[in-house]
PDB file of C-alpha atoms in Angstrom:
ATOM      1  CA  UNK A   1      93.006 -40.366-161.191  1.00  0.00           C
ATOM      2  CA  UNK A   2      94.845 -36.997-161.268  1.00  0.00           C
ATOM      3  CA  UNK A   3      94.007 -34.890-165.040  1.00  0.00           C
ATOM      4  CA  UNK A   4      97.200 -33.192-165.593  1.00  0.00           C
ATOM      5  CA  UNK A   5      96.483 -29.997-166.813  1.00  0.00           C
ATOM      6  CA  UNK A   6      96.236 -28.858-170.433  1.00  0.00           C
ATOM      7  CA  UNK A   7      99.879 -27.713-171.853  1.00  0.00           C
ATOM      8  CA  UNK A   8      99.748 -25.446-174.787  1.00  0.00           C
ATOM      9  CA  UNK A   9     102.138 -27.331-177.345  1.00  0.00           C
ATOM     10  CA  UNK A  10     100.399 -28.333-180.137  1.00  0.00           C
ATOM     11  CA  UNK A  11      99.395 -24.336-180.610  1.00  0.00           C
ATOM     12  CA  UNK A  12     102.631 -23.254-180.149  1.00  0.00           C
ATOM     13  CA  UNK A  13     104.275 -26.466-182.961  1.00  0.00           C
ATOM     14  CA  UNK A  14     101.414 -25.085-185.426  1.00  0.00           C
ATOM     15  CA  UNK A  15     102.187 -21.659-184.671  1.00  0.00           C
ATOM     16  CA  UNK A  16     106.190 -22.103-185.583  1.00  0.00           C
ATOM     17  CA  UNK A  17     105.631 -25.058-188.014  1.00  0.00           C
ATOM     18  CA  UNK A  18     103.950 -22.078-190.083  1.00  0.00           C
ATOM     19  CA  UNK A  19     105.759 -19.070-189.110  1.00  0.00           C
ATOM     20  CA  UNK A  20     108.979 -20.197-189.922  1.00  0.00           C
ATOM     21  CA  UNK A  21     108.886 -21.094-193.790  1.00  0.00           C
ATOM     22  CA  UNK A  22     105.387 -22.361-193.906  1.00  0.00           C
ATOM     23  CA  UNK A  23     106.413 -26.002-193.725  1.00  0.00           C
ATOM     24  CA  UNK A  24     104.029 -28.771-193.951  1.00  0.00           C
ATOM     25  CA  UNK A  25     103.331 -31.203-191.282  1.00  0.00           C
ATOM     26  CA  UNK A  26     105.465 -34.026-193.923  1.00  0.00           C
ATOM     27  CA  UNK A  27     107.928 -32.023-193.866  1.00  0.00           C
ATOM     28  CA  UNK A  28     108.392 -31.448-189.990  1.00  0.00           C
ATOM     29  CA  UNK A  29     107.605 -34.627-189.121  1.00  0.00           C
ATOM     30  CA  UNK A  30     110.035 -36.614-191.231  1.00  0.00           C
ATOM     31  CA  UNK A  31     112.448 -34.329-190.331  1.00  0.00           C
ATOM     32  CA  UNK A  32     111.829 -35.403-186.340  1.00  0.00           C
ATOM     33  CA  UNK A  33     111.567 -38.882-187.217  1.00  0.00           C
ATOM     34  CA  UNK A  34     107.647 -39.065-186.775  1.00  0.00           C
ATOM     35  CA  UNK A  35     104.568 -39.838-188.838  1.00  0.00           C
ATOM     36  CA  UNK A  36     102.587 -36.785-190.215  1.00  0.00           C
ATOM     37  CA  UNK A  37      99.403 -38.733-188.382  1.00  0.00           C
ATOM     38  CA  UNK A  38     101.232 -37.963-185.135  1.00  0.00           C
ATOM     39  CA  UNK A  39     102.441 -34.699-185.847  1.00  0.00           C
ATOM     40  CA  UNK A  40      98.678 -33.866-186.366  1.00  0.00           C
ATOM     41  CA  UNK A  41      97.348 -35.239-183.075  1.00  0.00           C
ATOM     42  CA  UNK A  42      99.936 -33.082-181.411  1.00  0.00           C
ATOM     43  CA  UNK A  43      99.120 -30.249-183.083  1.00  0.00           C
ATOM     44  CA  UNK A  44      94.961 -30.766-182.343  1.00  0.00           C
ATOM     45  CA  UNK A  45      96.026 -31.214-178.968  1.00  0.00           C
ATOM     46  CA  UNK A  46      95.026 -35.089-178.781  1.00  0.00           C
ATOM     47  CA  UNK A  47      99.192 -36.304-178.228  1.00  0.00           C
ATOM     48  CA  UNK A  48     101.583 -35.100-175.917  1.00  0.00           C
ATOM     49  CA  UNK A  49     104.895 -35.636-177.006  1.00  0.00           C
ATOM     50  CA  UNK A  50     107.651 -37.441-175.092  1.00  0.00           C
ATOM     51  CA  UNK A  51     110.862 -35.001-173.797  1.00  0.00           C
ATOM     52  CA  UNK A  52     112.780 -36.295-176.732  1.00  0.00           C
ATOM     53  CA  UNK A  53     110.431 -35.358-179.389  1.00  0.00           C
ATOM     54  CA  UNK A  54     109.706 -32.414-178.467  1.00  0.00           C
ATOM     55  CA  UNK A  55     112.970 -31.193-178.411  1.00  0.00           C
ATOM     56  CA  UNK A  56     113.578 -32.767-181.689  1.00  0.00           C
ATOM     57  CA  UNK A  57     110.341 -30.423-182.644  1.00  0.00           C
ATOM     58  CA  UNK A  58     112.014 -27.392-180.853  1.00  0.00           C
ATOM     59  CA  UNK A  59     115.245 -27.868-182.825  1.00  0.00           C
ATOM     60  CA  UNK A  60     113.810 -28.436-186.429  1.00  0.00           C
ATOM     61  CA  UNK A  61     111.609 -25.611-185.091  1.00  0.00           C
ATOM     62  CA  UNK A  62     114.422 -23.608-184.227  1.00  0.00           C
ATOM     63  CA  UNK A  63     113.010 -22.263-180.842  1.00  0.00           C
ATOM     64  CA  UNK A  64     114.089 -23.013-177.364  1.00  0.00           C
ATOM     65  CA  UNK A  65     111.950 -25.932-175.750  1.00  0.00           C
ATOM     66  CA  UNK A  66     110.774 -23.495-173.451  1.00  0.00           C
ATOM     67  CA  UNK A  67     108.639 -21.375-176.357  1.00  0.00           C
ATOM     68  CA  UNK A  68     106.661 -24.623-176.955  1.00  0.00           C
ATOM     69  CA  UNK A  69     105.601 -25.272-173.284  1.00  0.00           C
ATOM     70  CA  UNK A  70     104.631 -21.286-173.261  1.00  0.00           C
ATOM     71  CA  UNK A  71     100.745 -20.512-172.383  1.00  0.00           C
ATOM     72  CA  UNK A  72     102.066 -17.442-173.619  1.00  0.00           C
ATOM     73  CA  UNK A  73     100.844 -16.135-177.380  1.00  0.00           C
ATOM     74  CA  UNK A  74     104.248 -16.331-179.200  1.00  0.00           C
ATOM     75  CA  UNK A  75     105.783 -12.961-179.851  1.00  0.00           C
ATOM     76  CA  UNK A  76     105.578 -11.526-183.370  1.00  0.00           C
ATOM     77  CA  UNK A  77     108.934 -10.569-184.810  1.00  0.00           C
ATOM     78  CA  UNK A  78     110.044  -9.517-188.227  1.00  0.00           C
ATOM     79  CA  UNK A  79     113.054 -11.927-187.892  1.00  0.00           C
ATOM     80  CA  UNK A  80     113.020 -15.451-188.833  1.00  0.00           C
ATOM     81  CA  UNK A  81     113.911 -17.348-185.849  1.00  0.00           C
ATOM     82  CA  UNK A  82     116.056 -20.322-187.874  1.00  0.00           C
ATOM     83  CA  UNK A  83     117.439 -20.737-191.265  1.00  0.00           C
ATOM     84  CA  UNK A  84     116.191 -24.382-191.066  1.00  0.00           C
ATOM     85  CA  UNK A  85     113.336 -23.645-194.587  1.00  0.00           C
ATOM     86  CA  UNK A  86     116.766 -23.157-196.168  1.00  0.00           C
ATOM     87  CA  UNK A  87     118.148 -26.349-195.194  1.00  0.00           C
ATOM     88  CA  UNK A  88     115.045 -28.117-195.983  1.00  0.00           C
ATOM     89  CA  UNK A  89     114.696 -26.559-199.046  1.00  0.00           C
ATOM     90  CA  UNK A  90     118.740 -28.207-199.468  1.00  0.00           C
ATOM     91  CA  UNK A  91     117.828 -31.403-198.496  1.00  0.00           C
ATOM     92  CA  UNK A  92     114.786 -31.694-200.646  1.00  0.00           C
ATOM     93  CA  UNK A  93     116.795 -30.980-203.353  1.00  0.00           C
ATOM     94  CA  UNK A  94     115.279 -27.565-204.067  1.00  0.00           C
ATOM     95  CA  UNK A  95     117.514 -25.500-206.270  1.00  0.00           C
ATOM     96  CA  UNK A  96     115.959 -22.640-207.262  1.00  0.00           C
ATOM     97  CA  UNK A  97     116.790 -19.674-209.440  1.00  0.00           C
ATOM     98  CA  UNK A  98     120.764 -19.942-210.043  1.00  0.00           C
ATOM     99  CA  UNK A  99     122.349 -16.869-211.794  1.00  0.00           C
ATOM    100  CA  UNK A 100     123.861 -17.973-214.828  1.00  0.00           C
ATOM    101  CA  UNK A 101     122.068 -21.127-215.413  1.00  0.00           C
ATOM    102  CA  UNK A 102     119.073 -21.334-217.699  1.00  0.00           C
TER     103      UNK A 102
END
């Protein structure tokens, strides 16, 4: 039996999930269409997930496929990579401070 080698995805989801708006693993998961169980064994490095989930994770991420197969430390950069926390935020029916409403 062949061990295929170790691929750094679960660092890189955590490492996104978090940089861009903090989101929780509920969050991200629903929003891919998996549990928050499974989301977690991805991110400890326990679950690889299939080609379709993991660009489901790259989109909702907003970063190319590619930065989640990196071995590569992601870059730091001032700019948020996706205004995705905004749509969540829409979708979850946050509405925040409105001028001109009490």
């Amino acid at each position: 039996m062949v061990n295929s080698p170790k691929l750094p995805i679960g660092r890189q989801v955590r490492h996104y999930r978090r940089k861009n708006g903090n989101r929780s693993q509920a969050a991200i998961a629903g929003l891919c269409g998996i549990t928050e169980r499974y989301l977690s064994l991805i991110e400890t490095g326990k679950k690889t997930p299939s080609p379709d989930v993991l660009t489901r994770l790259a989109r909702e991420l907003g970063v190319p496929v590619s930065a989640l197969l990196s071995d590569e430390p992601p870059a730091e950069s001032g700019v948020s990579l996706s205004a995705t926390p905004d749509i969540a935020r829409a979708l979850m029916g946050y509405k925040g401070a409105q001028p001109g409403r009490p």
